[in-house]
Every structure is written in structure tokens, then in C-alpha cells.
Coordinates of C-alpha atoms in Angstrom, one line a residue:
M1 CA 52.6 17.6 1.7
H2 CA 49.9 16.4 -0.6
L3 CA 49.9 13.0 -1.9
P4 CA 50.4 14.1 -5.8
L5 CA 53.2 16.1 -5.0
R6 CA 54.9 13.5 -2.7
L7 CA 54.7 11.1 -5.9
S8 CA 56.1 13.8 -8.1
V9 CA 59.2 14.1 -5.8
D10 CA 59.5 10.5 -5.4
I11 CA 59.4 10.0 -9.4
F12 CA 61.8 12.7 -9.9
M13 CA 64.2 11.3 -7.4
L14 CA 63.9 7.9 -9.0
A15 CA 64.6 9.2 -12.4
L16 CA 67.8 11.1 -11.0
G17 CA 69.2 8.0 -9.3
A18 CA 68.5 5.8 -12.7
A19 CA 70.2 8.6 -14.6
L20 CA 73.1 8.8 -12.4
S21 CA 73.5 5.1 -12.1
Y22 CA 73.4 4.7 -15.7
W23 CA 76.1 7.4 -16.3
I24 CA 78.6 5.9 -13.7
G25 CA 77.9 2.2 -15.2
A26 CA 78.5 3.4 -18.6
K27 CA 81.5 5.4 -17.7
N28 CA 83.3 2.3 -16.0
G29 CA 82.0 0.0 -18.9
Q30 CA 79.7 -2.0 -16.8
V31 CA 76.4 -3.1 -18.1
I32 CA 73.1 -1.2 -17.7
H33 CA 71.4 -3.7 -15.4
Q34 CA 73.8 -3.0 -12.6
A35 CA 73.0 0.9 -13.0
L36 CA 69.3 0.0 -12.6
A37 CA 69.9 -1.9 -9.5
I38 CA 71.8 1.0 -7.9
G39 CA 69.0 3.4 -8.7
A40 CA 66.4 1.1 -7.2
V41 CA 68.3 1.0 -4.0
V42 CA 68.4 4.8 -3.8
F43 CA 64.6 4.9 -4.5
V44 CA 63.8 2.3 -1.6
R45 CA 65.7 4.5 0.7
L46 CA 64.1 7.7 -0.4
W47 CA 60.6 6.1 -0.1
E48 CA 61.1 4.7 3.4
R49 CA 62.2 8.1 4.5
R50 CA 59.1 9.6 3.1
K51 CA 56.9 7.1 4.9
Q52 CA 58.5 7.6 8.4
Q53 CA 57.8 11.6 7.8
S54 CA 54.1 10.8 6.7
A55 CA 53.6 8.8 9.9
E56 CA 55.0 11.6 12.3
Q57 CA 52.9 14.2 10.6
K58 CA 49.7 11.7 11.1
E59 CA 50.6 11.4 14.8
E60 CA 51.0 15.0 15.1
R61 CA 47.5 16.0 13.6
R62 CA 45.8 13.1 15.7
E63 CA 47.4 14.7 18.8
K64 CA 46.1 18.0 17.9
R65 CA 42.5 16.7 17.6
R66 CA 42.5 15.1 20.8
Q67 CA 43.5 18.3 22.4
R68 CA 40.6 20.2 21.0
R69 CA 38.2 17.4 21.8
L70 CA 39.5 17.5 25.5
R71 CA 38.9 21.3 25.7
R72 CA 35.4 21.2 24.0
D73 CA 34.3 18.4 26.4
G74 CA 35.5 20.3 29.4
R75 CA 33.4 23.5 28.4
E76 CA 30.3 21.2 27.7
R77 CA 30.9 19.6 31.1
Q78 CA 31.2 22.8 32.9
E79 CA 28.0 24.4 31.0
A80 CA 26.0 21.1 32.0
E81 CA 27.0 21.4 35.8
R82 CA 26.2 25.2 35.8
R83 CA 22.6 24.3 34.2
A84 CA 22.0 21.5 36.7
N85 CA 22.9 23.7 39.6
E86 CA 20.5 26.4 38.3
E87 CA 17.9 23.9 37.8
K88 CA 18.3 22.5 41.5
Q89 CA 18.3 26.0 42.8
R90 CA 15.2 26.9 41.0
A91 CA 13.4 23.6 41.8
G92 CA 14.3 24.2 45.4
E93 CA 12.9 27.5 45.5
E94 CA 9.7 26.6 43.7
R95 CA 9.4 23.6 46.1
E96 CA 9.7 25.8 49.0
R97 CA 7.1 28.1 47.7
V98 CA 4.7 25.5 46.9
K99 CA 5.1 24.0 50.3
E100 CA 4.4 27.2 52.0
D101 CA 1.4 27.5 49.9
Y102 CA 0.2 23.8 50.5
E103 CA 0.8 24.2 54.2
H104 CA -1.1 27.2 54.2
H105 CA -4.3 25.7 52.7
E106 CA -4.1 22.0 53.5
G107 CA -2.2 21.9 56.8
S108 CA 1.2 21.0 57.8
G109 CA 0.9 17.4 58.5
A110 CA -0.5 16.5 55.2
A111 CA 2.3 18.2 53.6
Q112 CA 5.0 16.5 55.4
K113 CA 3.4 13.3 54.6
L114 CA 3.3 14.2 50.9
F115 CA 6.8 15.2 50.7
A116 CA 7.9 12.1 52.5
Y117 CA 6.6 10.3 49.4
D118 CA 6.8 13.1 46.9
K119 CA 7.7 10.6 43.9
V120 CA 4.7 8.5 44.0
V121 CA 1.2 9.5 42.7
L122 CA -1.8 7.1 42.6
V123 CA -4.0 7.4 39.6
H124 CA -7.0 4.9 39.7
E125 CA -7.6 4.2 36.1
T126 CA -8.2 7.7 34.8
T127 CA -10.7 9.0 37.2
L128 CA -9.0 11.7 39.3
T129 CA -10.7 13.1 42.4
E130 CA -10.3 16.7 43.8
S131 CA -7.8 15.2 46.3
D132 CA -5.6 13.4 43.4
I133 CA -5.7 16.7 41.7
R134 CA -4.4 18.7 44.6
L135 CA -1.5 16.2 44.9
L136 CA -0.8 16.3 41.4
Q137 CA -0.7 20.0 41.4
V138 CA 2.0 20.0 44.0
C139 CA 4.1 17.1 42.6
R140 CA 4.2 18.7 39.1
H141 CA 7.0 21.0 40.4
F142 CA 9.3 18.0 40.8
K143 CA 11.5 17.0 37.9
Q144 CA 10.8 13.1 37.9
H145 CA 7.2 11.4 38.6
Y146 CA 6.3 7.7 38.8
I147 CA 3.0 7.3 38.1
V148 CA 1.4 4.0 39.5
V149 CA -1.8 2.7 37.3
R150 CA -3.8 0.2 39.2
T151 CA -6.2 -1.9 37.3
K152 CA -8.3 -5.0 38.3
S153 CA -5.6 -7.5 37.7
D154 CA -2.3 -5.9 38.2
M155 CA -0.2 -2.7 39.0
H156 CA 1.8 -1.1 36.2
I157 CA 4.6 1.6 37.1
F158 CA 6.2 4.0 34.7
N159 CA 7.9 7.5 34.8
Y160 CA 8.0 10.6 33.0
T161 CA 9.3 14.1 32.9
V162 CA 7.3 17.2 33.6
E163 CA 7.9 19.9 31.1
R164 CA 8.9 23.3 32.8
R165 CA 5.7 25.7 32.7
P166 CA 5.9 29.4 32.5
P167 CA 5.7 30.9 36.0
R168 CA 3.1 33.1 34.8
R169 CA 0.4 30.3 34.5
T170 CA -2.4 30.3 36.9
P171 CA -2.9 27.1 39.1
E172 CA -6.0 26.0 37.3
Q173 CA -4.0 26.2 33.8
A174 CA -1.2 24.2 35.2
R175 CA -3.5 21.6 36.7
E176 CA -5.4 20.9 33.4
D177 CA -2.0 20.8 31.3
F178 CA -0.6 18.4 33.9
L179 CA -3.7 16.3 34.1
S180 CA -3.8 16.2 30.2
D181 CA -0.2 14.9 30.2
V182 CA -1.2 12.2 32.6
R183 CA -4.2 11.0 30.8
Q184 CA -2.3 10.9 27.4
D185 CA 0.6 8.9 29.1
V186 CA -2.1 6.5 30.7
A187 CA -3.7 6.0 27.4
R188 CA -0.4 5.4 25.5
F189 CA 0.4 2.8 28.1
R190 CA -2.6 1.0 28.0
E191 CA -2.5 0.9 24.2
Q192 CA 0.9 -0.7 24.6
H193 CA -0.4 -3.2 26.7
R194 CA -3.5 -4.3 25.0
T195 CA -5.4 -7.4 25.9
T196 CA -7.7 -9.7 23.9
A197 CA -10.9 -8.3 26.0
N198 CA -9.6 -4.7 24.9
D199 CA -9.5 -5.8 21.3
F200 CA -13.1 -7.4 21.2
R201 CA -14.4 -4.4 22.8
D202 CA -13.2 -2.0 20.4
Q203 CA -14.0 -4.4 17.6
W204 CA -17.7 -4.2 18.7
T205 CA -17.4 -0.7 19.5
N206 CA -16.3 0.5 16.1
P207 CA -15.8 -2.4 13.5
S208 CA -12.6 -2.1 11.7
D209 CA -13.1 -4.6 8.9
I210 CA -16.8 -4.6 7.8
F211 CA -16.4 -5.9 4.3
S212 CA -16.9 -9.4 5.7
L213 CA -20.5 -8.2 6.8
L214 CA -21.2 -6.0 3.8
L215 CA -20.1 -8.3 1.0
L216 CA -22.4 -11.5 2.3
V217 CA -24.9 -11.0 -0.3
G218 CA -23.5 -12.1 -3.6
G219 CA -24.5 -11.1 -7.3
D220 CA -26.8 -14.2 -7.8
V221 CA -29.1 -12.6 -5.1
I222 CA -29.1 -9.3 -7.0
Q223 CA -29.7 -11.4 -10.3
K224 CA -32.7 -12.9 -8.9
A225 CA -34.1 -9.8 -7.4
L226 CA -33.8 -7.9 -10.9
A227 CA -35.5 -10.9 -12.5
Q228 CA -38.7 -9.9 -10.5
F229 CA -38.8 -6.8 -12.5
T230 CA -38.4 -8.2 -16.0
L231 CA -41.5 -6.5 -17.3
N232 CA -41.2 -3.4 -15.1
R233 CA -40.2 -0.1 -16.1
F234 CA -39.0 1.1 -12.8
R235 CA -37.3 -1.1 -10.7
P236 CA -36.8 0.0 -7.0
M237 CA -34.3 -1.9 -5.1
A238 CA -32.3 -0.9 -2.1
F239 CA -28.5 -0.2 -2.0
S240 CA -26.3 -3.2 -0.8
F241 CA -22.7 -4.3 -1.6
G242 CA -24.0 -7.2 -3.5
W243 CA -24.3 -5.1 -6.5
V244 CA -20.6 -4.9 -6.5
A245 CA -20.3 -8.7 -7.4
Y246 CA -23.5 -8.2 -9.8
A247 CA -21.5 -5.5 -11.6
F248 CA -18.6 -8.0 -12.3
G249 CA -21.1 -10.7 -13.5
H250 CA -23.2 -8.4 -15.5
L251 CA -19.8 -7.1 -17.5
L252 CA -19.2 -10.8 -18.0
F253 CA -22.8 -11.4 -19.6
A254 CA -22.3 -8.5 -21.9
V255 CA -18.8 -9.4 -23.0
G256 CA -19.6 -13.1 -23.7
N257 CA -23.2 -12.4 -24.8
L258 CA -24.5 -14.6 -22.2
K259 CA -28.0 -15.1 -20.7
A260 CA -28.4 -12.2 -18.2
L261 CA -31.4 -13.7 -16.7
P262 CA -31.1 -16.4 -13.9
D263 CA -32.0 -20.3 -14.6
P264 CA -35.5 -21.1 -13.7
D265 CA -35.8 -22.5 -10.0
C266 CA -39.0 -24.4 -10.9
P267 CA -38.7 -26.7 -14.0
C268 CA -41.6 -26.7 -16.4
T269 CA -42.8 -27.3 -19.8
I270 CA -44.5 -24.6 -22.1
T271 CA -46.7 -25.9 -25.1
R272 CA -48.3 -23.5 -27.6
A273 CA -51.7 -24.8 -28.9
S274 CA -52.3 -25.0 -32.5
S275 CA -53.1 -27.4 -35.3
M276 CA -49.4 -28.3 -35.0
P277 CA -48.5 -27.7 -31.3
T278 CA -45.1 -27.1 -29.9
T279 CA -43.5 -28.2 -26.7
S280 CA -40.4 -26.8 -25.4
A281 CA -38.5 -26.8 -21.8
N282 CA -39.0 -23.6 -20.1
Q283 CA -35.8 -21.2 -19.8
S284 CA -37.5 -18.4 -18.2
W285 CA -37.0 -17.6 -14.7
L286 CA -40.2 -15.6 -14.6
L287 CA -42.3 -18.2 -15.9
G288 CA -40.9 -20.8 -13.6
R289 CA -41.8 -18.4 -10.5
L290 CA -45.5 -18.3 -11.9
V291 CA -45.6 -22.0 -11.7
R292 CA -44.1 -22.3 -8.3
N293 CA -46.2 -19.7 -6.8
H294 CA -49.4 -20.4 -8.3
E295 CA -51.1 -21.4 -5.1
Y296 CA -50.3 -17.9 -3.9
W297 CA -51.5 -15.6 -6.8
S298 CA -54.4 -17.7 -7.8
V299 CA -56.3 -17.1 -4.6
P300 CA -57.3 -13.4 -5.3
L301 CA -57.9 -14.2 -8.9
I302 CA -60.5 -17.2 -7.9
K303 CA -62.2 -14.6 -5.3
D304 CA -62.5 -12.3 -8.4
A305 CA -63.8 -14.9 -10.7
L306 CA -66.4 -16.0 -8.0
K307 CA -67.4 -12.4 -7.5
S308 CA -67.9 -11.5 -11.1
G309 CA -69.9 -14.8 -11.9
R310 CA -67.3 -16.3 -14.3
I311 CA -67.0 -19.2 -11.8
S312 CA -69.9 -20.5 -9.8
E313 CA -70.0 -21.4 -6.5
Q314 CA -70.8 -25.0 -7.1
D315 CA -67.6 -25.3 -9.6
A316 CA -65.5 -24.0 -6.5
S317 CA -67.0 -26.4 -3.9
V318 CA -66.4 -29.3 -6.5
Y319 CA -62.8 -28.2 -7.4
E320 CA -62.0 -27.2 -3.8
L321 CA -60.5 -23.9 -5.2
M322 CA -60.8 -22.3 -1.9
E323 CA -59.3 -24.9 0.3
P324 CA -55.6 -25.9 0.7
P325 CA -54.6 -29.2 -1.2
T326 CA -55.4 -32.5 0.9
R327 CA -52.1 -34.4 0.8
G328 CA -52.2 -38.2 0.5
L329 CA -55.5 -38.3 -1.6
P330 CA -54.8 -38.6 -5.4
K331 CA -56.7 -36.2 -7.6
G332 CA -57.0 -35.7 -11.3
L333 CA -55.7 -33.1 -13.3
Q334 CA -56.8 -29.5 -12.6
V335 CA -56.6 -26.9 -15.4
F336 CA -56.8 -23.1 -14.7
I337 CA -57.5 -21.0 -17.7
Y338 CA -56.3 -17.5 -17.6
K339 CA -56.8 -14.6 -20.1
F340 CA -54.6 -11.6 -20.5
I341 CA -56.5 -8.6 -20.1
Q342 CA -55.5 -4.8 -21.1
P343 CA -54.1 -3.0 -18.2
S344 CA -55.9 0.0 -17.1
S345 CA -55.1 2.8 -14.7
N346 CA -56.6 0.9 -11.8
N347 CA -54.6 -2.4 -12.6
R348 CA -51.5 -0.2 -12.9
S349 CA -52.0 0.9 -9.3
L350 CA -52.6 -2.3 -8.0
S351 CA -49.6 -3.9 -9.8
K352 CA -47.4 -2.1 -7.2
D353 CA -47.5 -5.0 -4.4
W354 CA -45.4 -5.1 -1.3
P355 CA -42.0 -6.1 -2.8
W356 CA -42.4 -3.3 -5.2
F357 CA -42.8 -0.7 -2.3
S358 CA -40.4 -2.4 0.0
G359 CA -37.2 -1.2 -2.2
L360 CA -38.6 2.5 -1.8
I361 CA -39.4 2.2 2.0
T362 CA -36.0 0.6 2.5
T363 CA -34.2 3.4 0.6
L364 CA -35.8 6.1 2.7
I365 CA -34.9 4.1 6.0
Q366 CA -31.1 3.9 4.8
L367 CA -30.8 7.4 4.1
G368 CA -32.3 8.3 7.6
V369 CA -29.9 6.0 9.5
A370 CA -26.9 7.3 7.3
A371 CA -28.1 10.9 8.5
I372 CA -27.5 10.2 11.9
P373 CA -23.8 10.4 12.4
A374 CA -24.4 13.6 10.0
G375 CA -26.6 15.1 12.7
L376 CA -25.0 14.1 16.0
Y377 CA -21.2 14.4 14.8
G378 CA -21.1 16.4 11.8
E379 CA -19.7 13.5 9.9
W380 CA -21.5 13.5 6.4
E381 CA -19.4 10.5 4.9
I382 CA -21.8 7.9 5.4
L383 CA -24.7 9.9 4.2
L384 CA -22.7 10.8 1.0
I385 CA -21.7 7.0 0.4
T386 CA -25.3 5.9 0.9
A387 CA -26.9 8.3 -1.4
G388 CA -24.3 7.7 -4.0
G389 CA -24.7 3.9 -3.8
T390 CA -28.7 4.2 -3.8
A391 CA -28.4 6.4 -7.1
L392 CA -26.0 3.8 -8.4
A393 CA -28.3 0.9 -7.6
Y394 CA -31.1 2.6 -9.2
A395 CA -29.2 3.3 -12.2
T396 CA -27.8 -0.1 -12.5
A397 CA -31.4 -1.7 -12.1
H398 CA -32.6 0.4 -14.9
F399 CA -29.7 -0.5 -17.4
S400 CA -29.4 -4.1 -16.1
G401 CA -30.2 -5.8 -19.5
Y402 CA -33.8 -6.5 -18.9
S403 CA -36.2 -4.6 -21.2
P404 CA -40.0 -3.9 -21.1
F405 CA -39.8 -4.3 -25.0
L406 CA -40.9 -7.8 -24.5
R407 CA -44.4 -6.4 -23.8
S408 CA -44.9 -5.2 -27.1
R409 CA -43.3 -7.8 -29.1
G410 CA -45.0 -10.8 -30.6
L411 CA -48.5 -9.6 -30.4
R412 CA -49.7 -10.1 -34.0
G413 CA -52.2 -12.8 -33.4
R414 CA -54.1 -15.0 -30.8
A415 CA -52.3 -17.7 -29.1
V416 CA -52.7 -20.1 -26.4
F417 CA -49.9 -21.1 -24.0
T418 CA -50.1 -23.9 -21.4
L419 CA -47.4 -24.2 -18.5
T420 CA -47.2 -27.4 -16.4
E421 CA -44.6 -29.3 -14.5
G422 CA -44.9 -32.4 -16.6
N423 CA -46.7 -35.8 -16.2
G424 CA -47.5 -36.4 -12.7
S425 CA -48.3 -32.8 -11.8
R426 CA -51.9 -32.1 -10.8
T427 CA -52.2 -28.5 -12.0
A428 CA -51.8 -27.0 -15.6
I429 CA -52.2 -23.2 -16.1
V430 CA -53.5 -22.2 -19.7
F431 CA -52.9 -18.5 -20.7
I432 CA -55.1 -17.2 -23.5
K433 CA -53.5 -14.3 -25.4
D434 CA -55.9 -12.2 -27.7
T435 CA -54.6 -9.9 -30.6
G436 CA -52.8 -6.9 -29.3
I437 CA -53.3 -8.0 -25.7
G438 CA -50.6 -9.7 -23.4
V439 CA -47.2 -11.2 -23.7
D440 CA -45.8 -13.8 -26.1
L441 CA -44.9 -16.4 -23.4
E442 CA -42.9 -18.6 -25.8
R443 CA -40.9 -15.6 -26.9
L444 CA -40.2 -15.0 -23.0
T445 CA -38.7 -18.1 -22.8
R446 CA -36.2 -17.6 -25.4
V447 CA -35.2 -13.9 -24.8
E448 CA -31.7 -13.5 -23.2
L449 CA -30.7 -9.9 -23.5
T450 CA -32.2 -6.8 -24.8
E451 CA -31.6 -5.6 -28.4
G452 CA -28.9 -3.1 -29.4
S453 CA -25.2 -3.0 -29.8
Q454 CA -22.9 -5.2 -27.8
I455 CA -20.3 -2.5 -27.7
L456 CA -22.7 -0.1 -25.9
R457 CA -23.8 -3.0 -23.5
I458 CA -20.2 -3.7 -22.7
A459 CA -19.4 0.0 -22.2
A460 CA -22.3 0.6 -19.9
A461 CA -21.3 -2.4 -17.8
S462 CA -17.7 -1.3 -17.7
V463 CA -18.9 2.2 -16.5
Q464 CA -21.1 0.8 -13.7
L465 CA -18.2 -1.6 -12.5
V466 CA -15.8 1.4 -12.4
F467 CA -18.2 3.6 -10.3
W468 CA -18.9 0.3 -7.8
V469 CA -15.3 -0.3 -7.3
A470 CA -14.6 3.5 -6.7
L471 CA -17.4 3.4 -4.0
L472 CA -16.2 0.1 -2.5
I473 CA -12.6 1.7 -2.3
T474 CA -14.3 4.6 -0.7
V475 CA -16.0 2.6 1.9
S476 CA -12.8 1.0 2.9
G477 CA -11.5 4.4 4.3
L478 CA -14.3 4.8 6.8
K479 CA -12.6 4.8 10.3
T480 CA -15.4 6.1 12.8
H481 CA -18.9 5.1 13.2
T482 CA -19.0 2.1 11.0
W483 CA -21.8 0.6 12.7
F484 CA -24.0 3.2 10.7
M485 CA -22.4 1.7 7.4
V486 CA -23.2 -1.8 8.6
A487 CA -26.8 -0.9 9.3
V488 CA -27.1 0.6 6.1
G489 CA -25.6 -2.5 4.3
A490 CA -27.7 -4.9 6.3
L491 CA -30.9 -3.2 5.4
G492 CA -30.1 -3.3 1.8
M493 CA -29.2 -7.1 2.0
M494 CA -32.4 -7.9 3.9
Q495 CA -34.6 -6.1 1.3
N496 CA -32.6 -7.8 -1.6
L497 CA -33.1 -11.1 -0.2
I498 CA -36.8 -10.9 0.4
L499 CA -37.4 -9.4 -3.0
A500 CA -35.3 -12.5 -4.5
G501 CA -37.6 -15.0 -2.9
A502 CA -41.1 -12.9 -2.5
P503 CA -44.0 -14.5 -4.4
R504 CA -45.6 -12.0 -6.8
T505 CA -48.9 -11.8 -8.9
P506 CA -48.9 -11.9 -12.7
E507 CA -50.1 -8.2 -12.5
A508 CA -47.1 -7.3 -10.5
L509 CA -44.9 -9.0 -12.9
G510 CA -46.3 -7.0 -15.6
M511 CA -48.7 -9.6 -17.1
P512 CA -52.2 -8.8 -15.8
V513 CA -54.7 -11.7 -16.4
Q514 CA -58.0 -12.8 -15.1
L515 CA -59.3 -16.3 -14.3
E516 CA -61.9 -17.5 -16.9
Q517 CA -62.6 -21.1 -16.3
V518 CA -61.3 -24.2 -14.1
V519 CA -61.4 -27.6 -15.7
G520 CA -60.9 -30.7 -13.4
L521 CA -62.2 -34.3 -13.6
P522 CA -61.2 -37.5 -11.6
K523 CA -59.4 -39.0 -14.9
V524 CA -56.8 -37.1 -16.7
M525 CA -58.0 -38.0 -20.0
D526 CA -61.6 -36.6 -19.3
T527 CA -59.9 -33.5 -18.1
L528 CA -57.7 -33.0 -21.4
L529 CA -61.0 -34.0 -23.3
E530 CA -63.1 -31.2 -21.3
L531 CA -60.3 -28.7 -21.9
E532 CA -60.3 -29.3 -25.8
A533 CA -63.8 -29.0 -25.8
K534 CA -63.7 -25.3 -24.2
V535 CA -60.3 -24.3 -25.6
P536 CA -59.6 -25.7 -29.0
Y537 CA -56.1 -27.3 -29.6
A538 CA -55.1 -27.0 -25.8
G539 CA -56.2 -30.5 -24.6
K540 CA -54.7 -31.8 -27.8
A541 CA -51.3 -30.2 -27.1
L542 CA -50.9 -31.7 -23.6
L543 CA -51.6 -35.3 -24.8
P544 CA -47.9 -36.2 -25.7
I545 CA -47.0 -35.1 -21.9
Y546 CA -50.0 -36.6 -19.9
S547 CA -50.4 -39.6 -22.1
P548 CA -47.2 -40.5 -23.8
G549 CA -48.3 -44.0 -25.0
R550 CA -51.2 -44.8 -27.4
L551 CA -54.6 -44.1 -26.7
R552 CA -57.4 -46.8 -26.1
E553 CA -59.9 -47.4 -28.9
R554 CA -62.8 -45.8 -26.8
E555 CA -60.5 -42.9 -26.2
V556 CA -59.6 -42.6 -29.9
E557 CA -63.3 -42.4 -30.6
K558 CA -63.8 -39.4 -28.0
W559 CA -61.1 -37.6 -29.7
E560 CA -62.5 -38.0 -33.1
A561 CA -65.9 -37.1 -32.1
L562 CA -64.7 -33.9 -30.5
E563 CA -62.7 -33.1 -33.5
S564 CA -65.6 -33.6 -35.9
G565 CA -67.7 -31.3 -33.5
H566 CA -65.3 -28.5 -34.0
G567 CA -65.4 -28.9 -37.7
R568 CA -61.8 -30.1 -38.4
V569 CA -60.2 -33.4 -38.9
G570 CA -57.1 -34.2 -37.0
N571 CA -54.5 -37.0 -36.4
V572 CA -55.3 -38.5 -33.1
P573 CA -52.5 -40.4 -31.8

């Protein structure tokens, strides 16, 4: 009976007993609680009887299930025995047939020796000889096989079950299938028993974690390399993963309205010569590089000045312009006077020096390296990543925040600027800018960001960052031929590093100049007086730097005479 039905019957019997007990107790004049006690006793008796019947029914059902299970197990056992007998009979028939075939081709002695050890097959590494193939072809008809893999240091044994092949398959097909199974089993076994040597070999064959190599160059290197193209319109720079770090930094510059150019690596002072000269510390990385690499880029300008006659051979010999500086011998101050010139078509072609061409050449080499896996293996992933990264690098360099507007700003009048490393330096560089020609160096020291809306700069930097992160995620999915990606990234890193530290001429930096004169005397004061005589106000502007104290009476007289000779009255310190 179901549980609800049983409960209904029990409740009905309880109610009937309680009513009967109440009627009997009321008729005899007894109290009602005695009647209820009698009813409870009747209910307990009925409940115990019901539980006994339920237990008997459960035991009966359990016995029926056990009988059904025994009958089913018996049928399965009989079926398994029947299949085993059939398999054994079929294996015996195939064994006899294969034995006859093998004896027919190889001889009875070899066959008897084979079947004496029919469960052992020797496989040396994965190289199988013709005799091994014949042995495996015979042994594949047995159910269990034990493959012994002999290595240089140990011997490992494991077994496997050969899948039954259709009888219509040719011996060649059966042999190939079986050898394929053996090779897969051996490869799986070796994968499970890897050693440190295997890990090193696989890592050097196909590196899995290449980001530690690709991200060696940081954003500071890219920033300095881009600073080399501050005044250039087209900035060829090779693709490397240092651009990812630079994209984060560039977004910070745009959001915080910070200085995008790096700090100068050669501290110097810039003065503007006028009736009231100004002196300020240089904040331009570009001008610092001009001062640091002056000995490099001044040599071709000196040769040009000698060739054109602006400097005589005698002056070059006196100033030792074509000789390396002699250490240990104190010399006076040398002042190189340069003049900005109008760039012509010839100057434009010559301004593209080897650091400029290195970006284009490296880009072509990178694309060639990335095309190798596409041509050999038909895998285009590395070529697509390299092409996309190159396009993104050129676009980021173009919209990096360095603008050529500096070339056309602040050109309203004539100005004279002097760059020097301060008191104690033996070289000062004077730049003369005529009206409409040249660059305002004083403005160049103060510029930080290009003009325009800050919101547009933030949006452009954010879009660039999203594309670079997406490219980085795409590269993380490479699993094969990663050495080509490492080679592409290494080429880009080397080009960025070389460009960041390469010395460049003013023409290549976007400021074509020519050497006009060189002033240099054993005493600094005499050099400043000579400079003032040739370039008015230039020597006077350097007096607070090279002679910070009070002048001697004799020096004051020389300066007053020079001032009166120029037709002006100045306040000589």
C-alpha cells in the first residue's frame, strides 16, 4: 500500500477507537481521559501490525530484485564466454594462417623462434628496420603486445591492445596502421616521461614564452628614438614590442598634459644675445644631443667651410679644427659660429642620413623574415602580425605628439642663440637665425606638446593603446615557428636602440646650418671680446657664465671701447 493510503487507514482507525472509547467511558460514567487512553492503546496495536506487514513486503520485493539480477548476470556471463571462445577460435585460425605465410617466406626456424617469444617486440627508439616491420606484422594478430623501448639510459616496458582490422585490408595497409599505433604509443610514453633535457631541447626548438624576449626594450628607448625625429615629417621606425610600453606612457602624457619629449641627456645652457640677454637651462633633448655630438657633426661642416673659403687653412691649423682634442693640455674657449640656411632640394636629400634609412631597411628585412614560414609551411600568422605591427608603429610615430610646426614658429626676426655646457667647458656653439630662416631654439626648449585639443590627443592615444594591446594578445596565441617572431622583434629592438643613441647632424635633425667662423684664443676673456666684435651682443651674453665675478679695470676698458666702437653705450659688469 502507498504511504498516504496507509496513513489514511491508520487515522481512520485511531478516530474510530477514540470515538468507541469515549462512548463506552461516557456510558459507564467514567472520565474522558480514560477513554482516550484506551483509544491510544488500540492505535499502537494497529500501527505495529502495519509496520510488520510493510517490512514483509519490502523483504519480498528485495528478493525479487535479487533473483532478476542473478538471471541477468548469468546471461551476460554466458554471452562473454561465448564471445571469448569465438575470439580465441578466430585468433587461432589467423595465427595458423599467418604462421603458414611466415614459414613460407622466412623459414620455419625463424617462425618457431618468433612464436616462442610472441609477446615481446623490440623497438629501438622509433627507428624500425625491415625485419622489425615483418615481426610487427606477424605479432599484430595477437591480442596483447608488450613494447620494449630501449633508450640510452634505461629500458621501459608497457603493453597495449591491438585493434582488430578488417580481413580485407592488405598487408601493407595493416603494417602502416600498426606502425602508426606503435609510434603514437611511444610518443605518448615519452611525453609522460619527460626530462629536463627534453624540456630544454623543446624550448630551444620552439620557444613557448617569447614575451620575456620581445619586451626587453621599454618605452623610454622608443621615446628617445622618436625624439631624433622631432623636426622630421616622416619618421621611419622599425616595429618592436617596446611600442606597447610606449603606448601606455603616451596615454599618460596626453591625460596629464605632461612633457612628451625625454629629458636632455646632456645638460647645457642657452642664451639669447640682445641688448638685454636672457639665459635659461636647456629643457630640449634635441639641443642636448647637438651639444653632446658636436665633435661628430662639426667635422663635415668644417671641411665645407674650408672648401668654400669661409675659414682659412691658417685658422684651421691654429684652432686645430681637424685634429682630435688633446687631453691634459688646458686650452682657451673655442666658439663655433653657425648660421641657419634655407633648405634646398639638395639639402633635403642629404638630410636623410643612415639612422633615417635604417628604419626602412630594417622594416624590409623584418617582412622578409616573417614571409619565410608563409613560404615554407603555409602559415601566414607571423607575416600578418609583422605587417600589422609595422603599420601601427609608423602610425604611432606620425601621431606621437611631436610636430614639425616648430619649424615655422617664431621666425619673425633675427636672433642669435648660444649653447654651452657652462663655465669650464672649452666649446660654445653660436647659431645665427635670420628673418624667415631657421628655428627658434629658445622656443624649442620650452615646447612640450603639439597644439590642439587635449581630448583629441587622449582619444588618439587611447586608440593606439587598444590596437597595441590587441596585437600583443594575438602574438600570445603563437604556438609554432616562434623563432621567426623572435627574430622580427630582435631586429626591431636593435634598430630602436641604435636610433636612440646614434649621433645625427643638424641637417638630419631638421636644422640645416653652415659654419661661418671660429673664434678661439688662449684666454677666455679675449675670446669673448673677439666674439663680441664679430657677433654683437653674443660675447656680452656669455659674460655672466664664463666670468661671473667683477671685471678688472683693464677688462672694463676693453669692453667700453668695444661698445663705443659699435655705436652703443652698454652697462658693462
